[in-house]
PDB file of C-alpha atoms in Angstrom:
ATOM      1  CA  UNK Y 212      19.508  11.107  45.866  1.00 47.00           C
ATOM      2  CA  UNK Y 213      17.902  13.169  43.874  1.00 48.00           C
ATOM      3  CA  UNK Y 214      16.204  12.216  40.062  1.00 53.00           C
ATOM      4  CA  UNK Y 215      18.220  11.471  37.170  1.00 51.00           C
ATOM      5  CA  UNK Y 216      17.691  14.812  34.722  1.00 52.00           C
ATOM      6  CA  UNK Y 217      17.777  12.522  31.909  1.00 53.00           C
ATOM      7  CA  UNK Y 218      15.513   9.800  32.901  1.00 60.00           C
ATOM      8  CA  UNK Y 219      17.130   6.148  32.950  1.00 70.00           C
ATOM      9  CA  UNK Y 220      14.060   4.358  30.910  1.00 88.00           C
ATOM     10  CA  UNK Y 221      11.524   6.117  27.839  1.00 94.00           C
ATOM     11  CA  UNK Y 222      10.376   4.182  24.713  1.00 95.00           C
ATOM     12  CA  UNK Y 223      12.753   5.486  22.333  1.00 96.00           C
ATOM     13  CA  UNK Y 224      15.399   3.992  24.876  1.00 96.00           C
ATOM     14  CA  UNK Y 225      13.694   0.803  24.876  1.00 97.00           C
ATOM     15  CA  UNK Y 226      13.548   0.977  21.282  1.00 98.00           C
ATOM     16  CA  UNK Y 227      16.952   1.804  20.283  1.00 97.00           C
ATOM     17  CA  UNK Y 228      18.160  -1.038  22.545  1.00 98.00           C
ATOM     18  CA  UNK Y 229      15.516  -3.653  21.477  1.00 98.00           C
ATOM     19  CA  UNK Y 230      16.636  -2.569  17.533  1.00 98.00           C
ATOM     20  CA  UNK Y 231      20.389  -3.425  18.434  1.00 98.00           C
ATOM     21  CA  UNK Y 232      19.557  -6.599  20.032  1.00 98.00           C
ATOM     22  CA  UNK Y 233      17.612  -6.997  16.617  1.00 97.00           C
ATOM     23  CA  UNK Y 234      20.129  -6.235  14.809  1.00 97.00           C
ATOM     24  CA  UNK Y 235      23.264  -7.978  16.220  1.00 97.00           C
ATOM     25  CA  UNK Y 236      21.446 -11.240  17.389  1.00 95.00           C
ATOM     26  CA  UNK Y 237      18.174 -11.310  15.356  1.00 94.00           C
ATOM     27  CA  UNK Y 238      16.307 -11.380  18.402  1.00 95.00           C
ATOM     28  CA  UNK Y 239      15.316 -10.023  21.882  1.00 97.00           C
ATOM     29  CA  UNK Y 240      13.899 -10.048  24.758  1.00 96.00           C
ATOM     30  CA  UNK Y 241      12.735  -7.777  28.044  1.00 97.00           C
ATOM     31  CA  UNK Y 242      14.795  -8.884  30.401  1.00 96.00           C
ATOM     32  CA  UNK Y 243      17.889  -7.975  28.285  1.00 97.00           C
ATOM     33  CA  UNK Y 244      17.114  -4.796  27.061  1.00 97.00           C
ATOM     34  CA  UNK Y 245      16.504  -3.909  30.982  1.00 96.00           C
ATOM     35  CA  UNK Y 246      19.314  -5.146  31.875  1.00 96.00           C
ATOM     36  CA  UNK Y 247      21.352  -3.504  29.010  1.00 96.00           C
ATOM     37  CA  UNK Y 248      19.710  -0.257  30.086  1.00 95.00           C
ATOM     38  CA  UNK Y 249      20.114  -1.114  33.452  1.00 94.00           C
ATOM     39  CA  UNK Y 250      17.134  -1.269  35.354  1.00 94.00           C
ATOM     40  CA  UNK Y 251      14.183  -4.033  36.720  1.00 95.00           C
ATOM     41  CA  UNK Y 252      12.373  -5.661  33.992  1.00 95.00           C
ATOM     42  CA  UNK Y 253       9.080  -4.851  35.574  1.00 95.00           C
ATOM     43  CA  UNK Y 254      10.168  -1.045  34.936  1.00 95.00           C
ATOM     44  CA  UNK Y 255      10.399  -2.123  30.771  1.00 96.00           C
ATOM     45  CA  UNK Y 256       6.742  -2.409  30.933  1.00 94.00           C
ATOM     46  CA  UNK Y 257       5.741   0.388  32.567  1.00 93.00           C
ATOM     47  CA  UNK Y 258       6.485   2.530  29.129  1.00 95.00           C
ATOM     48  CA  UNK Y 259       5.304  -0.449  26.811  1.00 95.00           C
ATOM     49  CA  UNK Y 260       2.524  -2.490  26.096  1.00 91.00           C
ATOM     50  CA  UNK Y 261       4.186  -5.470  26.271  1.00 92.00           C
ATOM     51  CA  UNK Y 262       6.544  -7.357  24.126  1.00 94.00           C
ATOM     52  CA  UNK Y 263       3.999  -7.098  21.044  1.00 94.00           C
ATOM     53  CA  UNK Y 264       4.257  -3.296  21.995  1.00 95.00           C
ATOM     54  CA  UNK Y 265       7.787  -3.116  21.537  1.00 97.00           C
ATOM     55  CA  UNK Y 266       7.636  -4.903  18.133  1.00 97.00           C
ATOM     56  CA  UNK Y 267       5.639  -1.822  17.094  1.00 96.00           C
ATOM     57  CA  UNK Y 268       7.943   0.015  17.765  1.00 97.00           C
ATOM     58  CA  UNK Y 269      10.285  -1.422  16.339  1.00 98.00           C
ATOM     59  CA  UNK Y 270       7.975  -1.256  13.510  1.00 97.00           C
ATOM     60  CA  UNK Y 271       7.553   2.407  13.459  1.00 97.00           C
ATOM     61  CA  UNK Y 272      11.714   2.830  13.843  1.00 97.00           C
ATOM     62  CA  UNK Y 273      12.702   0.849  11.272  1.00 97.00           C
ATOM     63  CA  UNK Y 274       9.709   2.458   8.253  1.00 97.00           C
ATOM     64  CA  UNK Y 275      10.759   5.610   9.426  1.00 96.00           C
ATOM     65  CA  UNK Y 276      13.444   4.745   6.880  1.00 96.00           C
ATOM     66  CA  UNK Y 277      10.721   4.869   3.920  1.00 97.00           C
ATOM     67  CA  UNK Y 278      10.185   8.036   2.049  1.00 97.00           C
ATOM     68  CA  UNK Y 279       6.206   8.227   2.138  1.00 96.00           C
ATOM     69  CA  UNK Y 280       6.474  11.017   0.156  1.00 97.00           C
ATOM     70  CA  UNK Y 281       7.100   8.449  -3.403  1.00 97.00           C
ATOM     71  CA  UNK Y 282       3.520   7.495  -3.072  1.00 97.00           C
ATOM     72  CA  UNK Y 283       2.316  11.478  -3.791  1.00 96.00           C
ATOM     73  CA  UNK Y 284       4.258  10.981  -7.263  1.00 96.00           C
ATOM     74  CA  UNK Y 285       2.112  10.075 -10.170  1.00 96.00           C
ATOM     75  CA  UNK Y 286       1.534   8.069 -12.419  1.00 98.00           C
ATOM     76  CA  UNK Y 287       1.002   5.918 -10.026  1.00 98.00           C
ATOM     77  CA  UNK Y 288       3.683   3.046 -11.279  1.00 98.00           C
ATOM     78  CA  UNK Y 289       6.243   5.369 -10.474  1.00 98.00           C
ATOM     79  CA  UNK Y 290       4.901   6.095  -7.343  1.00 98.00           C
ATOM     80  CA  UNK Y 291       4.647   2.207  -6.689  1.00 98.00           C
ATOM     81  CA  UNK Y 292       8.357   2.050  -7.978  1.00 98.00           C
ATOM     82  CA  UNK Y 293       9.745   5.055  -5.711  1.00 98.00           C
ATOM     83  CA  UNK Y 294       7.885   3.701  -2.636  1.00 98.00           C
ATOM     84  CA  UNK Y 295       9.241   0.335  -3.315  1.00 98.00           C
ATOM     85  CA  UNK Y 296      13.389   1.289  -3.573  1.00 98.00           C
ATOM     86  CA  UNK Y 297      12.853   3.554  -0.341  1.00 98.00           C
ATOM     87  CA  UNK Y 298      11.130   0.543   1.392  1.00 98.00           C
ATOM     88  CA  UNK Y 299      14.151  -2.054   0.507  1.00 98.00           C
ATOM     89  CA  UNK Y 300      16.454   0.772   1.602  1.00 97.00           C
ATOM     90  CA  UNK Y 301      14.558   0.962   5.224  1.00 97.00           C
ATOM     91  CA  UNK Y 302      14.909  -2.397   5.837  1.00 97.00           C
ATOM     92  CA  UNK Y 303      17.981  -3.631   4.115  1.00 96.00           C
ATOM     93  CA  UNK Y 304      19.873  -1.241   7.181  1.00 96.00           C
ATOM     94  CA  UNK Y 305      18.121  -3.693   9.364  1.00 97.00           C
ATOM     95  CA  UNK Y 306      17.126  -7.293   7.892  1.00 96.00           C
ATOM     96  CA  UNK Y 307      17.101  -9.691  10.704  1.00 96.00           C
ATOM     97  CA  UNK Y 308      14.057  -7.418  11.765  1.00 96.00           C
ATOM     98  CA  UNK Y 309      12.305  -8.766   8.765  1.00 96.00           C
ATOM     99  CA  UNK Y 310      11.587 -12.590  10.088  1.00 95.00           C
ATOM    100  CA  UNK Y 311       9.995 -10.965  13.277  1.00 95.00           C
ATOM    101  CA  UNK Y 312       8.153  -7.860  11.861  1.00 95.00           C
ATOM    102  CA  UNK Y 313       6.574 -10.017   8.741  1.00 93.00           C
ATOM    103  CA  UNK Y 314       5.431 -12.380  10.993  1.00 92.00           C
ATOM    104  CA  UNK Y 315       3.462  -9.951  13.695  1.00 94.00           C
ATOM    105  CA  UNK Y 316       0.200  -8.275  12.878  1.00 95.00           C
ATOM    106  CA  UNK Y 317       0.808  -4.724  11.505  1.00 95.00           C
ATOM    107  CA  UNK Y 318      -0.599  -2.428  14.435  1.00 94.00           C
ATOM    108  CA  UNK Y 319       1.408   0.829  14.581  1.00 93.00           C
ATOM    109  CA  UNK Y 320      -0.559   3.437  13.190  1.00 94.00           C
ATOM    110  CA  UNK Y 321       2.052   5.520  11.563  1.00 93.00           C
ATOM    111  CA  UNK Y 322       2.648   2.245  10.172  1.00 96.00           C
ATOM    112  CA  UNK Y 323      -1.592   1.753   8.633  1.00 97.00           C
ATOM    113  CA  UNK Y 324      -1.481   5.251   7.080  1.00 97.00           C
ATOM    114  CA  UNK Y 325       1.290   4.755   5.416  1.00 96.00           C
ATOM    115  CA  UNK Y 326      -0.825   1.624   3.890  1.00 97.00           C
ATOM    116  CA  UNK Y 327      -4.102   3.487   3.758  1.00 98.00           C
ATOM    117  CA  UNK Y 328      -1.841   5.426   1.188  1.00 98.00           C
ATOM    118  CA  UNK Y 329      -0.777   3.126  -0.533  1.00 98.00           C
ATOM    119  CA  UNK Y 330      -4.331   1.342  -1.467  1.00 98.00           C
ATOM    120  CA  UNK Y 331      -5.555   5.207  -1.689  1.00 98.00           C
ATOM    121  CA  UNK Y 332      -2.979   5.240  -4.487  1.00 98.00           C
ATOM    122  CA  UNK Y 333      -4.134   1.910  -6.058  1.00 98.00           C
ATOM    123  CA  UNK Y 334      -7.668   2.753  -5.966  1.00 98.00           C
ATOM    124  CA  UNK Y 335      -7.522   6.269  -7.380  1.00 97.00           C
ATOM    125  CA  UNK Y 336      -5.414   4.530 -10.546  1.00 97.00           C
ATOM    126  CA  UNK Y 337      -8.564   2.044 -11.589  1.00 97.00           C
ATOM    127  CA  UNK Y 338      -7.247  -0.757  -9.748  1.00 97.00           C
ATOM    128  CA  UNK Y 339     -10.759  -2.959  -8.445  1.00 96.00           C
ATOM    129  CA  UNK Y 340     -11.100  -2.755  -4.693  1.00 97.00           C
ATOM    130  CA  UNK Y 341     -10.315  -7.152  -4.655  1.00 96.00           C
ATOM    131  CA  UNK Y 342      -7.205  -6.600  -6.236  1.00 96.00           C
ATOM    132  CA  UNK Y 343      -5.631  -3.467  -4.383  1.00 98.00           C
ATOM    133  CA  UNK Y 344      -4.228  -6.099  -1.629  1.00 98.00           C
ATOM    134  CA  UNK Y 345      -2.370  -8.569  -3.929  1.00 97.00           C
ATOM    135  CA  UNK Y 346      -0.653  -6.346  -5.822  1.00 98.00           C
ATOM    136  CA  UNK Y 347       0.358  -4.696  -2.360  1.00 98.00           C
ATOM    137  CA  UNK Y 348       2.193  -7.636  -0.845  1.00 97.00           C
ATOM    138  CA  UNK Y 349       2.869  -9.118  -4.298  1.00 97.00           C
ATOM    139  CA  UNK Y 350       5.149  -5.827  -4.130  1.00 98.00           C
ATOM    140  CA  UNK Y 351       6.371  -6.661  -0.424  1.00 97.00           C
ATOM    141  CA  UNK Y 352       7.149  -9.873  -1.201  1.00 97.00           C
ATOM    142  CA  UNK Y 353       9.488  -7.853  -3.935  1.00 98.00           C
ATOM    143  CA  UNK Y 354      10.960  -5.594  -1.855  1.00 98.00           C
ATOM    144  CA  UNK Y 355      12.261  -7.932   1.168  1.00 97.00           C
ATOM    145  CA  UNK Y 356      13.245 -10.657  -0.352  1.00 96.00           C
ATOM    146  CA  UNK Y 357      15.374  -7.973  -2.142  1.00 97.00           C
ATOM    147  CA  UNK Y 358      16.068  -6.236   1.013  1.00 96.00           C
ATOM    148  CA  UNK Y 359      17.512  -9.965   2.804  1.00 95.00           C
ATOM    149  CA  UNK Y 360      19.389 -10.352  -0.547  1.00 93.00           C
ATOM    150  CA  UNK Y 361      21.807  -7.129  -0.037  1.00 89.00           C
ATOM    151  CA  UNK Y 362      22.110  -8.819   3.520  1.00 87.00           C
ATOM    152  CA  UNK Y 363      23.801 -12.351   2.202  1.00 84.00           C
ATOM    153  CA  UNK Y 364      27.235 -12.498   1.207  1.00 83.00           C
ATOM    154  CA  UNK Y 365      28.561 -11.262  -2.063  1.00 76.00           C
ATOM    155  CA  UNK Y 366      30.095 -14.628  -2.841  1.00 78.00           C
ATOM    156  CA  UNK Y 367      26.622 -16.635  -2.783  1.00 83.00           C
ATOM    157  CA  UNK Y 368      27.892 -19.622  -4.533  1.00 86.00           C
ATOM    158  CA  UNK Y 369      31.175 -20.962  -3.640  1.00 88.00           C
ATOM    159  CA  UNK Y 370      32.841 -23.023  -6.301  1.00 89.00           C
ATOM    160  CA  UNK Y 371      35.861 -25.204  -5.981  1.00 88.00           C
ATOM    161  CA  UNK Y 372      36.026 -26.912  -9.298  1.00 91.00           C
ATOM    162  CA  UNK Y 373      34.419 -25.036 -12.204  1.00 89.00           C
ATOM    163  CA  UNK Y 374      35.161 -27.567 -14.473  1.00 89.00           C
ATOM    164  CA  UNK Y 375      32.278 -29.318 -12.831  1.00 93.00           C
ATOM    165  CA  UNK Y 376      29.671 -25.991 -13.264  1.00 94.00           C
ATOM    166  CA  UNK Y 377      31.633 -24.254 -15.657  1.00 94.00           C
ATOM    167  CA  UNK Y 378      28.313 -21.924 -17.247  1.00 94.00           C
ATOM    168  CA  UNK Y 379      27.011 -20.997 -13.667  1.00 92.00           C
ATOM    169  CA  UNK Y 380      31.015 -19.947 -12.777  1.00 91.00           C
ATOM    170  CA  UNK Y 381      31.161 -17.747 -16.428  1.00 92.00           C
ATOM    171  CA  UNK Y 382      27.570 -16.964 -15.362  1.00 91.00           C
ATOM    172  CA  UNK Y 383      28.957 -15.289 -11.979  1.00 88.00           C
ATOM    173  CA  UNK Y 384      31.663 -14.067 -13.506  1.00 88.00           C
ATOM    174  CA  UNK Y 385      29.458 -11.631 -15.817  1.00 90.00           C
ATOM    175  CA  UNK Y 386      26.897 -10.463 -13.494  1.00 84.00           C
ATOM    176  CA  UNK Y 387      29.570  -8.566 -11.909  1.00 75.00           C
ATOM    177  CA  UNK Y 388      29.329  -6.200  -8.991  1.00 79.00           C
ATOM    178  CA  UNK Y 389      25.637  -4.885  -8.365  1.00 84.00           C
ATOM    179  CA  UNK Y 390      23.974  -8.441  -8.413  1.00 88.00           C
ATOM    180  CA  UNK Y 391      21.390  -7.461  -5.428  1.00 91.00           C
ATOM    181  CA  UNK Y 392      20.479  -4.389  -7.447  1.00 94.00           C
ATOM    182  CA  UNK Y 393      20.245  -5.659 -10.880  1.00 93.00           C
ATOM    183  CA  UNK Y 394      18.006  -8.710  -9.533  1.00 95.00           C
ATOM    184  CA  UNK Y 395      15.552  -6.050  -7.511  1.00 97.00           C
ATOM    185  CA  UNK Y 396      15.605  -3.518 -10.710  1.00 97.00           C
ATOM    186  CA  UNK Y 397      14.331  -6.918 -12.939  1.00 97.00           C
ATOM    187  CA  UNK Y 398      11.794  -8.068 -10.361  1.00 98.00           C
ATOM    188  CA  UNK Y 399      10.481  -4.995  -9.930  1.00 98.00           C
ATOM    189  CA  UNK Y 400       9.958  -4.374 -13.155  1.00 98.00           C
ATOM    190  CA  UNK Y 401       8.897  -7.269 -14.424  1.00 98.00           C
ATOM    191  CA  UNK Y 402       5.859  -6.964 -11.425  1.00 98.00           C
ATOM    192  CA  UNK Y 403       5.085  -3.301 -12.729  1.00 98.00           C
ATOM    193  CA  UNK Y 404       4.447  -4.449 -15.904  1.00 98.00           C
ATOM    194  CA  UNK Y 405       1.881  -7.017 -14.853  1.00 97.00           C
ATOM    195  CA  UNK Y 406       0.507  -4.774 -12.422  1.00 97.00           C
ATOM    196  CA  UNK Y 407      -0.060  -2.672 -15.357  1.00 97.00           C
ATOM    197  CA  UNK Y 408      -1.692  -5.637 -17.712  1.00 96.00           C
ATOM    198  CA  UNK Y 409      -4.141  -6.326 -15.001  1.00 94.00           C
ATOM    199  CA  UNK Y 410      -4.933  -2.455 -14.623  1.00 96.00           C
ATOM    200  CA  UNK Y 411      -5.606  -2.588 -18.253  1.00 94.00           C
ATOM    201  CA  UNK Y 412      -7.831  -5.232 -18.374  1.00 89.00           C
ATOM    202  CA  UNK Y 413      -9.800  -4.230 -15.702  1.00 81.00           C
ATOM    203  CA  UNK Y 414     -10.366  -0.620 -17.721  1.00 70.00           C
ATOM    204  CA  UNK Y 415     -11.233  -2.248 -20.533  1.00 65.00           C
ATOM    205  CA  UNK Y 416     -13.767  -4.390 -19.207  1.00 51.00           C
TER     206      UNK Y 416
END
């Protein structure tokens, strides 16, 4: 038999298989995405580095999502703040690959420029070179909690008896629809504006 014109294994396959595995059971391994694509697990790593390798790119699928472009806007609060929705968008379409991709070392280099923007951005606004970090995860730690919040069911809290927490049911009752959005919209602003205080006191020093 003759080869396959479209070749059986490459590392997009690997990654789009390894992302629905992500996605439907919040984990994966080799051996099933070989045997989902059909083939030896031994051939898996012949295209990866590994199961840290495919976790990169998983990495690089799912922040292919974010619009890099945001952080070219200025001033550079709105470029934090456009960076920041596109981010929660990303990975809101995938959240169980937040656990596993917040917990590995960041290695993808698509992945680091997009950072090496980021602080580029940070630095160029006044922000001190010890500081540039913080407010960058401060703003991650933002933006996915956010993004695992549009993942959890509307109906957070269940109550039976609302005589028995009758202000948290009228205070359910008048957030409406749009709670995930409303909560990110307040967190993120409220971290702008300290983000700004500390800029400020940093120029005026």
């Amino acid at each position: 038999m003759g080869r396959p014109r479209t070749p059986l294994l490459d590392r997009e396959r690997i990654t789009t298989t390894a992302l629905q595995l992500l996605d439907a059971q919040g984990e994966f391994s080799v051996p099933q995405i070989a045997r989902r694509l059909g083939v030896q697990t031994g051939s898996v790593y012949h295209h990866v580095d590994g199961r840290d390798g495919i976790v990169e790119l998983l990495r690089e699928r799912v922040t292919e999502g974010i619009d890099v472009s945001a952080l070219d806007v200025r001033p550079w609060d709105a470029a934090l703040a456009a960076w920041a929705r596109s981010y929660r968008a990303a990975f809101a379409a995938h959240p169980r690959a937040i656990p596993l991709l917040m917990t590995s070392p960041v290695r993808a280099p698509r992945v680091l420029e997009q950072y090496e923007r980021a602080v580029t951005l940070l630095l160029d606004a006044g922000f001190p070179l010890r500081e540039v970090m913080p407010v960058l995860v401060a703003l991650e730690n933002v933006v996915l909690g956010s993004a695992l919040d549009l993942a959890a069911p509307v109906a957070m809290w269940e109550i039976t008896d609302e005589s028995a927490t009758p202000r948290l049911a009228r205070a359910l009752d008048a957030v409406g629809d749009g709670r995930a959005d409303a909560s990110f919209e307040l967190a993120l602003d409220g971290f702008l504006i300290h983000a700004r205080r500390r800029l400020e006191t940093h120029v005026q020093v």
